[in-house]
Amino acid sequence: MTRIPAPFPANRPRRLRATPALRSMVRENTLTPSDFIWPVFLMEGTDAETPVPSMPGVVRRTVDRVGAAAKDAWDLGIPAICLFPYTAMEHRTEDCAMAWDPDNLTNRAIREIKSACPEIAVMTDIALDPYNINGHDGFVENGEIVNDRTVEALVKMALAQAASGADILGPSDMMDGRIAAIRGALESEGYQKVTILSYTAKYASSFYGPFRDAVGATGALTGDKNTYQMDPANSDEAMRLVARDLAEGADMVMVKPGMPYLDICRRVKTEFGVPTFAYQVSGEYAMLQAAAQNGWLDGKKVMMESLMCFKRAGCDGILTYFAPEAAKVLNG
Ligand code: PBG
């Protein structure tokens, strides 16, 4: 409980803000490169990178370049990298079979990173949207995103990623029952050590726009994701989903987006006390970068402030496109 120790002037809170030394002594939270998970985009081809226009500073890279990127991240102190594949429209199908192909972009990239930099933790995304002709995270039947058939496909996708060497699986699809199904399959197939970071409180947000450009889903997506992603108006529901995902075998949980949902981060940490992550999503990144490019905000300062806010809100870590840049600032 917060108490004011004495009335003014005996109590002058500004005393402890007077110098950098005093401020650093009473600082309640810290940010280090080990707080970051770095999301990277993959594309087909060799020895190439292309910029993502709506995410200044972010590129898609070919698989042969991702090992070096992972090594750079590890050398900066970043413990984990998260992979997202770009799939052109002509390679998207209704059956999404590429999602569990052992040689899809993600699975090749996992193996590439594991040989170039075995120390870094490799995280993946589990959802059908990069492979789906209509851009949805699940199969679509008669205009409906079907749950149980999608979960079966997600399990196949999870096992292919685990077989390629993934350390952390990130189911981002928001189907019901997927954590239990994936955990059960991992246990019975010999992947007991593979962890699950569940996208538990994932909201139906418009802040994902630039990401959908980055993975080639913008043109593909028909309709919205409101029947599976959460209503931004809800908070108690997020607590029920955290309880459920933990009961089904999630090791860590995530709140997404990040900055507009810090209240959810705080509630999850306070009510459950489990490893809690936030995803500072593409739209948050784009807003800060756009304002910085216009000279309206100090880009470096708002980057660091925005990341510290997640720690203050109770997060153990942050998925952020700023990871390498912020790590460089922190490393001086
Ligand atoms: C796909 C997925 C999305 C993001 C991560 N995984 C987009 C979506 O649900 O439409 C968004 C990440 C970002 O905006 O940075 N399942």
mmCIF file with all atom_site columns, C-alpha atoms in Angstrom, residues 28-234:
data_model
loop_
_atom_site.group_PDB
_atom_site.id
_atom_site.type_symbol
_atom_site.label_atom_id
_atom_site.label_alt_id
_atom_site.label_comp_id
_atom_site.label_asym_id
_atom_site.label_entity_id
_atom_site.label_seq_id
_atom_site.pdbx_PDB_ins_code
_atom_site.Cartn_x
_atom_site.Cartn_y
_atom_site.Cartn_z
_atom_site.occupancy
_atom_site.B_iso_or_equiv
_atom_site.pdbx_formal_charge
_atom_site.auth_seq_id
_atom_site.auth_comp_id
_atom_site.auth_asym_id
_atom_site.auth_atom_id
_atom_site.pdbx_PDB_model_num
ATOM 1   C CA . GLU A 1 28  ? 11.834  0.475   -9.456  1.00 0.00 ? 28  GLU A CA 1
ATOM 2   C CA . ASN A 1 29  ? 12.217  -1.222  -12.840 1.00 0.00 ? 29  ASN A CA 1
ATOM 3   C CA . THR A 1 30  ? 15.020  -1.932  -15.262 1.00 0.00 ? 30  THR A CA 1
ATOM 4   C CA . LEU A 1 31  ? 15.230  -2.762  -18.915 1.00 0.00 ? 31  LEU A CA 1
ATOM 5   C CA . THR A 1 32  ? 17.892  -5.048  -20.352 1.00 0.00 ? 32  THR A CA 1
ATOM 6   C CA . PRO A 1 33  ? 18.397  -6.708  -23.756 1.00 0.00 ? 33  PRO A CA 1
ATOM 7   C CA . SER A 1 34  ? 17.367  -9.990  -22.129 1.00 0.00 ? 34  SER A CA 1
ATOM 8   C CA . ASP A 1 35  ? 13.837  -8.588  -21.903 1.00 0.00 ? 35  ASP A CA 1
ATOM 9   C CA . PHE A 1 36  ? 13.445  -8.712  -25.671 1.00 0.00 ? 36  PHE A CA 1
ATOM 10  C CA . ILE A 1 37  ? 12.137  -11.226 -28.175 1.00 0.00 ? 37  ILE A CA 1
ATOM 11  C CA . TRP A 1 38  ? 12.895  -10.031 -31.704 1.00 0.00 ? 38  TRP A CA 1
ATOM 12  C CA . PRO A 1 39  ? 10.282  -10.775 -34.413 1.00 0.00 ? 39  PRO A CA 1
ATOM 13  C CA . VAL A 1 40  ? 11.785  -11.227 -37.902 1.00 0.00 ? 40  VAL A CA 1
ATOM 14  C CA . PHE A 1 41  ? 10.153  -11.707 -41.283 1.00 0.00 ? 41  PHE A CA 1
ATOM 15  C CA . LEU A 1 42  ? 11.282  -14.377 -43.738 1.00 0.00 ? 42  LEU A CA 1
ATOM 16  C CA . MET A 1 43  ? 10.965  -14.569 -47.516 1.00 0.00 ? 43  MET A CA 1
ATOM 17  C CA . GLU A 1 44  ? 11.952  -16.912 -50.341 1.00 0.00 ? 44  GLU A CA 1
ATOM 18  C CA . GLY A 1 45  ? 15.109  -16.280 -52.375 1.00 0.00 ? 45  GLY A CA 1
ATOM 19  C CA . THR A 1 46  ? 18.805  -16.032 -51.694 1.00 0.00 ? 46  THR A CA 1
ATOM 20  C CA . ASP A 1 47  ? 21.010  -13.418 -50.126 1.00 0.00 ? 47  ASP A CA 1
ATOM 21  C CA . ALA A 1 48  ? 18.388  -10.653 -50.150 1.00 0.00 ? 48  ALA A CA 1
ATOM 22  C CA . GLU A 1 49  ? 16.447  -8.272  -47.931 1.00 0.00 ? 49  GLU A CA 1
ATOM 23  C CA . THR A 1 50  ? 13.448  -6.120  -48.800 1.00 0.00 ? 50  THR A CA 1
ATOM 24  C CA . PRO A 1 51  ? 12.106  -3.306  -46.627 1.00 0.00 ? 51  PRO A CA 1
ATOM 25  C CA . VAL A 1 52  ? 8.576   -3.413  -45.248 1.00 0.00 ? 52  VAL A CA 1
ATOM 26  C CA . PRO A 1 53  ? 7.230   0.011   -46.296 1.00 0.00 ? 53  PRO A CA 1
ATOM 27  C CA . SER A 1 54  ? 4.794   0.441   -43.396 1.00 0.00 ? 54  SER A CA 1
ATOM 28  C CA . MET A 1 55  ? 7.482   -0.525  -40.853 1.00 0.00 ? 55  MET A CA 1
ATOM 29  C CA . PRO A 1 56  ? 10.494  1.759   -41.416 1.00 0.00 ? 56  PRO A CA 1
ATOM 30  C CA . GLY A 1 57  ? 13.692  -0.031  -40.392 1.00 0.00 ? 57  GLY A CA 1
ATOM 31  C CA . VAL A 1 58  ? 12.160  -3.526  -40.654 1.00 0.00 ? 58  VAL A CA 1
ATOM 32  C CA . VAL A 1 59  ? 13.016  -5.907  -43.504 1.00 0.00 ? 59  VAL A CA 1
ATOM 33  C CA . ARG A 1 60  ? 12.067  -9.333  -44.771 1.00 0.00 ? 60  ARG A CA 1
ATOM 34  C CA . ARG A 1 61  ? 15.134  -11.554 -45.174 1.00 0.00 ? 61  ARG A CA 1
ATOM 35  C CA . THR A 1 62  ? 15.925  -14.730 -47.011 1.00 0.00 ? 62  THR A CA 1
ATOM 36  C CA . VAL A 1 63  ? 16.604  -17.826 -44.922 1.00 0.00 ? 63  VAL A CA 1
ATOM 37  C CA . ASP A 1 64  ? 20.350  -17.770 -45.671 1.00 0.00 ? 64  ASP A CA 1
ATOM 38  C CA . ARG A 1 65  ? 20.558  -14.356 -44.006 1.00 0.00 ? 65  ARG A CA 1
ATOM 39  C CA . VAL A 1 66  ? 18.658  -15.186 -40.861 1.00 0.00 ? 66  VAL A CA 1
ATOM 40  C CA . GLY A 1 67  ? 21.505  -17.072 -39.177 1.00 0.00 ? 67  GLY A CA 1
ATOM 41  C CA . ALA A 1 68  ? 23.725  -13.990 -39.192 1.00 0.00 ? 68  ALA A CA 1
ATOM 42  C CA . ALA A 1 69  ? 20.836  -11.846 -37.953 1.00 0.00 ? 69  ALA A CA 1
ATOM 43  C CA . ALA A 1 70  ? 20.278  -14.257 -35.065 1.00 0.00 ? 70  ALA A CA 1
ATOM 44  C CA . LYS A 1 71  ? 23.975  -14.216 -34.226 1.00 0.00 ? 71  LYS A CA 1
ATOM 45  C CA . ASP A 1 72  ? 23.966  -10.382 -34.168 1.00 0.00 ? 72  ASP A CA 1
ATOM 46  C CA . ALA A 1 73  ? 20.923  -10.417 -31.883 1.00 0.00 ? 73  ALA A CA 1
ATOM 47  C CA . TRP A 1 74  ? 22.537  -12.938 -29.541 1.00 0.00 ? 74  TRP A CA 1
ATOM 48  C CA . ASP A 1 75  ? 25.727  -10.852 -29.410 1.00 0.00 ? 75  ASP A CA 1
ATOM 49  C CA . LEU A 1 76  ? 23.611  -7.864  -28.374 1.00 0.00 ? 76  LEU A CA 1
ATOM 50  C CA . GLY A 1 77  ? 22.198  -9.891  -25.472 1.00 0.00 ? 77  GLY A CA 1
ATOM 51  C CA . ILE A 1 78  ? 18.808  -10.694 -27.021 1.00 0.00 ? 78  ILE A CA 1
ATOM 52  C CA . PRO A 1 79  ? 17.801  -14.207 -25.894 1.00 0.00 ? 79  PRO A CA 1
ATOM 53  C CA . ALA A 1 80  ? 15.093  -15.046 -28.425 1.00 0.00 ? 80  ALA A CA 1
ATOM 54  C CA . ILE A 1 81  ? 14.060  -14.499 -32.025 1.00 0.00 ? 81  ILE A CA 1
ATOM 55  C CA . CYS A 1 82  ? 10.557  -15.068 -33.408 1.00 0.00 ? 82  CYS A CA 1
ATOM 56  C CA . LEU A 1 83  ? 9.932   -16.100 -37.028 1.00 0.00 ? 83  LEU A CA 1
ATOM 57  C CA . PHE A 1 84  ? 7.174   -14.977 -39.400 1.00 0.00 ? 84  PHE A CA 1
ATOM 58  C CA . PRO A 1 85  ? 7.053   -16.075 -43.047 1.00 0.00 ? 85  PRO A CA 1
ATOM 59  C CA . TYR A 1 86  ? 5.953   -13.919 -45.976 1.00 0.00 ? 86  TYR A CA 1
ATOM 60  C CA . THR A 1 87  ? 3.826   -15.913 -48.392 1.00 0.00 ? 87  THR A CA 1
ATOM 61  C CA . ALA A 1 88  ? 2.877   -14.527 -51.777 1.00 0.00 ? 88  ALA A CA 1
ATOM 62  C CA . MET A 1 89  ? -0.761  -14.839 -52.838 1.00 0.00 ? 89  MET A CA 1
ATOM 63  C CA . GLU A 1 90  ? -0.019  -17.582 -55.398 1.00 0.00 ? 90  GLU A CA 1
ATOM 64  C CA . HIS A 1 91  ? 1.403   -19.869 -52.714 1.00 0.00 ? 91  HIS A CA 1
ATOM 65  C CA . ARG A 1 92  ? -1.614  -19.624 -50.416 1.00 0.00 ? 92  ARG A CA 1
ATOM 66  C CA . THR A 1 93  ? -4.063  -22.507 -50.511 1.00 0.00 ? 93  THR A CA 1
ATOM 67  C CA . GLU A 1 94  ? -7.341  -23.481 -48.953 1.00 0.00 ? 94  GLU A CA 1
ATOM 68  C CA . ASP A 1 95  ? -5.856  -26.586 -47.288 1.00 0.00 ? 95  ASP A CA 1
ATOM 69  C CA . CYS A 1 96  ? -2.870  -24.582 -45.897 1.00 0.00 ? 96  CYS A CA 1
ATOM 70  C CA . ALA A 1 97  ? -0.635  -27.646 -46.369 1.00 0.00 ? 97  ALA A CA 1
ATOM 71  C CA . MET A 1 98  ? 2.516   -25.520 -46.451 1.00 0.00 ? 98  MET A CA 1
ATOM 72  C CA . ALA A 1 99  ? 1.940   -24.778 -42.748 1.00 0.00 ? 99  ALA A CA 1
ATOM 73  C CA . TRP A 1 100 ? 3.264   -28.188 -41.666 1.00 0.00 ? 100 TRP A CA 1
ATOM 74  C CA . ASP A 1 101 ? 5.725   -28.741 -44.523 1.00 0.00 ? 101 ASP A CA 1
ATOM 75  C CA . PRO A 1 102 ? 9.121   -29.557 -42.963 1.00 0.00 ? 102 PRO A CA 1
ATOM 76  C CA . ASP A 1 103 ? 10.736  -27.384 -45.628 1.00 0.00 ? 103 ASP A CA 1
ATOM 77  C CA . ASN A 1 104 ? 8.575   -24.291 -45.337 1.00 0.00 ? 104 ASN A CA 1
ATOM 78  C CA . LEU A 1 105 ? 10.295  -20.956 -44.681 1.00 0.00 ? 105 LEU A CA 1
ATOM 79  C CA . THR A 1 106 ? 9.915   -21.108 -40.918 1.00 0.00 ? 106 THR A CA 1
ATOM 80  C CA . ASN A 1 107 ? 11.205  -24.653 -40.538 1.00 0.00 ? 107 ASN A CA 1
ATOM 81  C CA . ARG A 1 108 ? 14.201  -24.019 -42.782 1.00 0.00 ? 108 ARG A CA 1
ATOM 82  C CA . ALA A 1 109 ? 14.949  -20.829 -40.841 1.00 0.00 ? 109 ALA A CA 1
ATOM 83  C CA . ILE A 1 110 ? 14.804  -22.651 -37.494 1.00 0.00 ? 110 ILE A CA 1
ATOM 84  C CA . ARG A 1 111 ? 17.444  -25.111 -38.721 1.00 0.00 ? 111 ARG A CA 1
ATOM 85  C CA . GLU A 1 112 ? 19.540  -22.297 -40.185 1.00 0.00 ? 112 GLU A CA 1
ATOM 86  C CA . ILE A 1 113 ? 19.518  -20.394 -36.877 1.00 0.00 ? 113 ILE A CA 1
ATOM 87  C CA . LYS A 1 114 ? 20.220  -23.532 -34.858 1.00 0.00 ? 114 LYS A CA 1
ATOM 88  C CA . SER A 1 115 ? 23.344  -24.166 -36.898 1.00 0.00 ? 115 SER A CA 1
ATOM 89  C CA . ALA A 1 116 ? 24.547  -20.523 -36.970 1.00 0.00 ? 116 ALA A CA 1
ATOM 90  C CA . CYS A 1 117 ? 23.747  -19.640 -33.355 1.00 0.00 ? 117 CYS A CA 1
ATOM 91  C CA . PRO A 1 118 ? 22.596  -22.629 -31.302 1.00 0.00 ? 118 PRO A CA 1
ATOM 92  C CA . GLU A 1 119 ? 22.383  -20.569 -28.095 1.00 0.00 ? 119 GLU A CA 1
ATOM 93  C CA . ILE A 1 120 ? 19.539  -18.270 -29.109 1.00 0.00 ? 120 ILE A CA 1
ATOM 94  C CA . ALA A 1 121 ? 15.987  -19.435 -28.366 1.00 0.00 ? 121 ALA A CA 1
ATOM 95  C CA . VAL A 1 122 ? 13.911  -19.765 -31.516 1.00 0.00 ? 122 VAL A CA 1
ATOM 96  C CA . MET A 1 123 ? 10.226  -18.945 -31.267 1.00 0.00 ? 123 MET A CA 1
ATOM 97  C CA . THR A 1 124 ? 7.648   -19.643 -33.956 1.00 0.00 ? 124 THR A CA 1
ATOM 98  C CA . ASP A 1 125 ? 4.115   -18.596 -34.752 1.00 0.00 ? 125 ASP A CA 1
ATOM 99  C CA . ILE A 1 126 ? 1.337   -21.164 -34.934 1.00 0.00 ? 126 ILE A CA 1
ATOM 100 C CA . ALA A 1 127 ? -1.625  -20.041 -37.040 1.00 0.00 ? 127 ALA A CA 1
ATOM 101 C CA . LEU A 1 128 ? -2.716  -20.703 -40.595 1.00 0.00 ? 128 LEU A CA 1
ATOM 102 C CA . ASP A 1 129 ? -2.851  -17.096 -41.814 1.00 0.00 ? 129 ASP A CA 1
ATOM 103 C CA . PRO A 1 130 ? 0.489   -17.015 -43.654 1.00 0.00 ? 130 PRO A CA 1
ATOM 104 C CA . TYR A 1 131 ? -0.627  -19.988 -45.774 1.00 0.00 ? 131 TYR A CA 1
ATOM 105 C CA . ASN A 1 132 ? -4.355  -19.455 -46.024 1.00 0.00 ? 132 ASN A CA 1
ATOM 106 C CA . ILE A 1 133 ? -5.846  -18.205 -49.271 1.00 0.00 ? 133 ILE A CA 1
ATOM 107 C CA . ASN A 1 134 ? -8.302  -16.025 -47.323 1.00 0.00 ? 134 ASN A CA 1
ATOM 108 C CA . GLY A 1 135 ? -5.817  -14.752 -44.735 1.00 0.00 ? 135 GLY A CA 1
ATOM 109 C CA . HIS A 1 136 ? -7.574  -16.259 -41.712 1.00 0.00 ? 136 HIS A CA 1
ATOM 110 C CA . ASP A 1 137 ? -5.865  -18.052 -38.834 1.00 0.00 ? 137 ASP A CA 1
ATOM 111 C CA . GLY A 1 138 ? -8.168  -21.050 -39.236 1.00 0.00 ? 138 GLY A CA 1
ATOM 112 C CA . PHE A 1 139 ? -9.903  -23.021 -41.978 1.00 0.00 ? 139 PHE A CA 1
ATOM 113 C CA . VAL A 1 140 ? -12.937 -21.336 -43.472 1.00 0.00 ? 140 VAL A CA 1
ATOM 114 C CA . GLU A 1 141 ? -16.042 -23.406 -44.223 1.00 0.00 ? 141 GLU A CA 1
ATOM 115 C CA . ASN A 1 142 ? -19.128 -21.651 -45.580 1.00 0.00 ? 142 ASN A CA 1
ATOM 116 C CA . GLY A 1 143 ? -17.827 -18.324 -44.364 1.00 0.00 ? 143 GLY A CA 1
ATOM 117 C CA . GLU A 1 144 ? -17.178 -19.617 -40.843 1.00 0.00 ? 144 GLU A CA 1
ATOM 118 C CA . ILE A 1 145 ? -13.751 -20.017 -39.223 1.00 0.00 ? 145 ILE A CA 1
ATOM 119 C CA . VAL A 1 146 ? -14.005 -23.569 -37.927 1.00 0.00 ? 146 VAL A CA 1
ATOM 120 C CA . ASN A 1 147 ? -12.363 -24.469 -34.640 1.00 0.00 ? 147 ASN A CA 1
ATOM 121 C CA . ASP A 1 148 ? -11.708 -28.183 -34.201 1.00 0.00 ? 148 ASP A CA 1
ATOM 122 C CA . ARG A 1 149 ? -10.473 -28.964 -37.701 1.00 0.00 ? 149 ARG A CA 1
ATOM 123 C CA . THR A 1 150 ? -8.133  -25.982 -37.407 1.00 0.00 ? 150 THR A CA 1
ATOM 124 C CA . VAL A 1 151 ? -6.736  -27.285 -34.102 1.00 0.00 ? 151 VAL A CA 1
ATOM 125 C CA . GLU A 1 152 ? -5.791  -30.573 -35.806 1.00 0.00 ? 152 GLU A CA 1
ATOM 126 C CA . ALA A 1 153 ? -3.827  -28.620 -38.414 1.00 0.00 ? 153 ALA A CA 1
ATOM 127 C CA . LEU A 1 154 ? -2.183  -26.462 -35.740 1.00 0.00 ? 154 LEU A CA 1
ATOM 128 C CA . VAL A 1 155 ? -0.952  -29.605 -33.999 1.00 0.00 ? 155 VAL A CA 1
ATOM 129 C CA . LYS A 1 156 ? 0.705   -30.777 -37.238 1.00 0.00 ? 156 LYS A CA 1
ATOM 130 C CA . MET A 1 157 ? 2.261   -27.341 -37.628 1.00 0.00 ? 157 MET A CA 1
ATOM 131 C CA . ALA A 1 158 ? 3.551   -27.422 -34.037 1.00 0.00 ? 158 ALA A CA 1
ATOM 132 C CA . LEU A 1 159 ? 5.111   -30.861 -34.456 1.00 0.00 ? 159 LEU A CA 1
ATOM 133 C CA . ALA A 1 160 ? 6.883   -29.817 -37.669 1.00 0.00 ? 160 ALA A CA 1
ATOM 134 C CA . GLN A 1 161 ? 8.338   -26.773 -35.892 1.00 0.00 ? 161 GLN A CA 1
ATOM 135 C CA . ALA A 1 162 ? 9.391   -28.851 -32.886 1.00 0.00 ? 162 ALA A CA 1
ATOM 136 C CA . ALA A 1 163 ? 11.034  -31.390 -35.203 1.00 0.00 ? 163 ALA A CA 1
ATOM 137 C CA . SER A 1 164 ? 12.993  -28.547 -36.833 1.00 0.00 ? 164 SER A CA 1
ATOM 138 C CA . GLY A 1 165 ? 14.328  -27.496 -33.436 1.00 0.00 ? 165 GLY A CA 1
ATOM 139 C CA . ALA A 1 166 ? 12.040  -24.697 -32.230 1.00 0.00 ? 166 ALA A CA 1
ATOM 140 C CA . ASP A 1 167 ? 12.395  -23.883 -28.520 1.00 0.00 ? 167 ASP A CA 1
ATOM 141 C CA . ILE A 1 168 ? 9.252   -21.813 -28.024 1.00 0.00 ? 168 ILE A CA 1
ATOM 142 C CA . LEU A 1 169 ? 5.975   -22.325 -29.857 1.00 0.00 ? 169 LEU A CA 1
ATOM 143 C CA . GLY A 1 170 ? 3.640   -19.344 -30.081 1.00 0.00 ? 170 GLY A CA 1
ATOM 144 C CA . PRO A 1 171 ? 0.070   -20.311 -30.916 1.00 0.00 ? 171 PRO A CA 1
ATOM 145 C CA . SER A 1 172 ? -1.390  -17.012 -32.144 1.00 0.00 ? 172 SER A CA 1
ATOM 146 C CA . ASP A 1 173 ? -4.569  -18.394 -33.712 1.00 0.00 ? 173 ASP A CA 1
ATOM 147 C CA . MET A 1 174 ? -7.023  -17.982 -30.796 1.00 0.00 ? 174 MET A CA 1
ATOM 148 C CA . MET A 1 175 ? -8.821  -21.268 -31.463 1.00 0.00 ? 175 MET A CA 1
ATOM 149 C CA . ASP A 1 176 ? -10.253 -22.998 -28.380 1.00 0.00 ? 176 ASP A CA 1
ATOM 150 C CA . GLY A 1 177 ? -8.501  -26.111 -27.094 1.00 0.00 ? 177 GLY A CA 1
ATOM 151 C CA . ARG A 1 178 ? -5.295  -25.594 -29.043 1.00 0.00 ? 178 ARG A CA 1
ATOM 152 C CA . ILE A 1 179 ? -2.942  -25.402 -26.073 1.00 0.00 ? 179 ILE A CA 1
ATOM 153 C CA . ALA A 1 180 ? -4.083  -28.758 -24.665 1.00 0.00 ? 180 ALA A CA 1
ATOM 154 C CA . ALA A 1 181 ? -3.927  -30.375 -28.094 1.00 0.00 ? 181 ALA A CA 1
ATOM 155 C CA . ILE A 1 182 ? -0.440  -29.035 -28.857 1.00 0.00 ? 182 ILE A CA 1
ATOM 156 C CA . ARG A 1 183 ? 0.886   -29.839 -25.389 1.00 0.00 ? 183 ARG A CA 1
ATOM 157 C CA . GLY A 1 184 ? -0.495  -33.377 -25.574 1.00 0.00 ? 184 GLY A CA 1
ATOM 158 C CA . ALA A 1 185 ? 1.110   -33.971 -28.965 1.00 0.00 ? 185 ALA A CA 1
ATOM 159 C CA . LEU A 1 186 ? 4.475   -32.557 -27.852 1.00 0.00 ? 186 LEU A CA 1
ATOM 160 C CA . GLU A 1 187 ? 4.474   -34.832 -24.803 1.00 0.00 ? 187 GLU A CA 1
ATOM 161 C CA . SER A 1 188 ? 3.582   -37.961 -26.714 1.00 0.00 ? 188 SER A CA 1
ATOM 162 C CA . GLU A 1 189 ? 5.982   -37.290 -29.609 1.00 0.00 ? 189 GLU A CA 1
ATOM 163 C CA . GLY A 1 190 ? 9.053   -36.777 -27.423 1.00 0.00 ? 190 GLY A CA 1
ATOM 164 C CA . TYR A 1 191 ? 9.212   -32.982 -27.379 1.00 0.00 ? 191 TYR A CA 1
ATOM 165 C CA . GLN A 1 192 ? 8.720   -32.566 -23.634 1.00 0.00 ? 192 GLN A CA 1
ATOM 166 C CA . LYS A 1 193 ? 11.221  -29.709 -23.443 1.00 0.00 ? 193 LYS A CA 1
ATOM 167 C CA . VAL A 1 194 ? 9.577   -27.538 -26.082 1.00 0.00 ? 194 VAL A CA 1
ATOM 168 C CA . THR A 1 195 ? 7.861   -24.586 -24.410 1.00 0.00 ? 195 THR A CA 1
ATOM 169 C CA . ILE A 1 196 ? 4.602   -22.856 -25.269 1.00 0.00 ? 196 ILE A CA 1
ATOM 170 C CA . LEU A 1 197 ? 4.225   -19.092 -25.099 1.00 0.00 ? 197 LEU A CA 1
ATOM 171 C CA . SER A 1 198 ? 0.527   -18.749 -25.714 1.00 0.00 ? 198 SER A CA 1
ATOM 172 C CA . TYR A 1 199 ? -0.933  -15.706 -27.394 1.00 0.00 ? 199 TYR A CA 1
ATOM 173 C CA . THR A 1 200 ? -3.569  -15.834 -24.676 1.00 0.00 ? 200 THR A CA 1
ATOM 174 C CA . ALA A 1 201 ? -5.103  -12.377 -24.587 1.00 0.00 ? 201 ALA A CA 1
ATOM 175 C CA . LYS A 1 202 ? -4.922  -11.561 -28.273 1.00 0.00 ? 202 LYS A CA 1
ATOM 176 C CA . TYR A 1 203 ? -7.344  -8.846  -29.231 1.00 0.00 ? 203 TYR A CA 1
ATOM 177 C CA . ALA A 1 204 ? -9.093  -8.229  -32.553 1.00 0.00 ? 204 ALA A CA 1
ATOM 178 C CA . SER A 1 205 ? -6.995  -5.142  -33.113 1.00 0.00 ? 205 SER A CA 1
ATOM 179 C CA . SER A 1 206 ? -6.450  -2.747  -35.978 1.00 0.00 ? 206 SER A CA 1
ATOM 180 C CA . PHE A 1 207 ? -2.883  -2.244  -34.785 1.00 0.00 ? 207 PHE A CA 1
ATOM 181 C CA . TYR A 1 208 ? -1.831  -5.363  -36.748 1.00 0.00 ? 208 TYR A CA 1
ATOM 182 C CA . GLY A 1 209 ? -2.162  -3.606  -40.123 1.00 0.00 ? 209 GLY A CA 1
ATOM 183 C CA . PRO A 1 210 ? 1.543   -3.209  -40.991 1.00 0.00 ? 210 PRO A CA 1
ATOM 184 C CA . PHE A 1 211 ? 2.265   -6.837  -39.968 1.00 0.00 ? 211 PHE A CA 1
ATOM 185 C CA . ARG A 1 212 ? -0.321  -8.063  -42.459 1.00 0.00 ? 212 ARG A CA 1
ATOM 186 C CA . ASP A 1 213 ? 1.561   -6.085  -45.130 1.00 0.00 ? 213 ASP A CA 1
ATOM 187 C CA . ALA A 1 214 ? 4.810   -7.676  -43.986 1.00 0.00 ? 214 ALA A CA 1
ATOM 188 C CA . VAL A 1 215 ? 3.538   -11.263 -44.293 1.00 0.00 ? 215 VAL A CA 1
ATOM 189 C CA . GLY A 1 216 ? 1.501   -10.653 -47.454 1.00 0.00 ? 216 GLY A CA 1
ATOM 190 C CA . ALA A 1 217 ? -1.875  -11.118 -45.758 1.00 0.00 ? 217 ALA A CA 1
ATOM 191 C CA . THR A 1 218 ? -3.375  -7.686  -46.371 1.00 0.00 ? 218 THR A CA 1
ATOM 192 C CA . GLY A 1 219 ? -4.815  -8.471  -49.799 1.00 0.00 ? 219 GLY A CA 1
ATOM 193 C CA . ALA A 1 220 ? -5.707  -11.992 -48.739 1.00 0.00 ? 220 ALA A CA 1
ATOM 194 C CA . LEU A 1 221 ? -7.815  -11.281 -45.654 1.00 0.00 ? 221 LEU A CA 1
ATOM 195 C CA . THR A 1 222 ? -11.553 -11.474 -46.227 1.00 0.00 ? 222 THR A CA 1
ATOM 196 C CA . GLY A 1 223 ? -13.659 -10.001 -43.432 1.00 0.00 ? 223 GLY A CA 1
ATOM 197 C CA . ASP A 1 224 ? -12.318 -9.583  -39.919 1.00 0.00 ? 224 ASP A CA 1
ATOM 198 C CA . LYS A 1 225 ? -11.052 -11.781 -37.068 1.00 0.00 ? 225 LYS A CA 1
ATOM 199 C CA . ASN A 1 226 ? -13.744 -10.827 -34.556 1.00 0.00 ? 226 ASN A CA 1
ATOM 200 C CA . THR A 1 227 ? -15.124 -14.364 -34.124 1.00 0.00 ? 227 THR A CA 1
ATOM 201 C CA . TYR A 1 228 ? -11.849 -15.645 -32.687 1.00 0.00 ? 228 TYR A CA 1
ATOM 202 C CA . GLN A 1 229 ? -9.725  -12.734 -31.455 1.00 0.00 ? 229 GLN A CA 1
ATOM 203 C CA . MET A 1 230 ? -10.873 -10.915 -28.311 1.00 0.00 ? 230 MET A CA 1
ATOM 204 C CA . ASP A 1 231 ? -13.141 -7.898  -28.055 1.00 0.00 ? 231 ASP A CA 1
ATOM 205 C CA . PRO A 1 232 ? -10.985 -4.867  -27.088 1.00 0.00 ? 232 PRO A CA 1
ATOM 206 C CA . ALA A 1 233 ? -13.674 -3.935  -24.561 1.00 0.00 ? 233 ALA A CA 1
ATOM 207 C CA . ASN A 1 234 ? -12.997 -7.006  -22.389 1.00 0.00 ? 234 ASN A CA 1
#
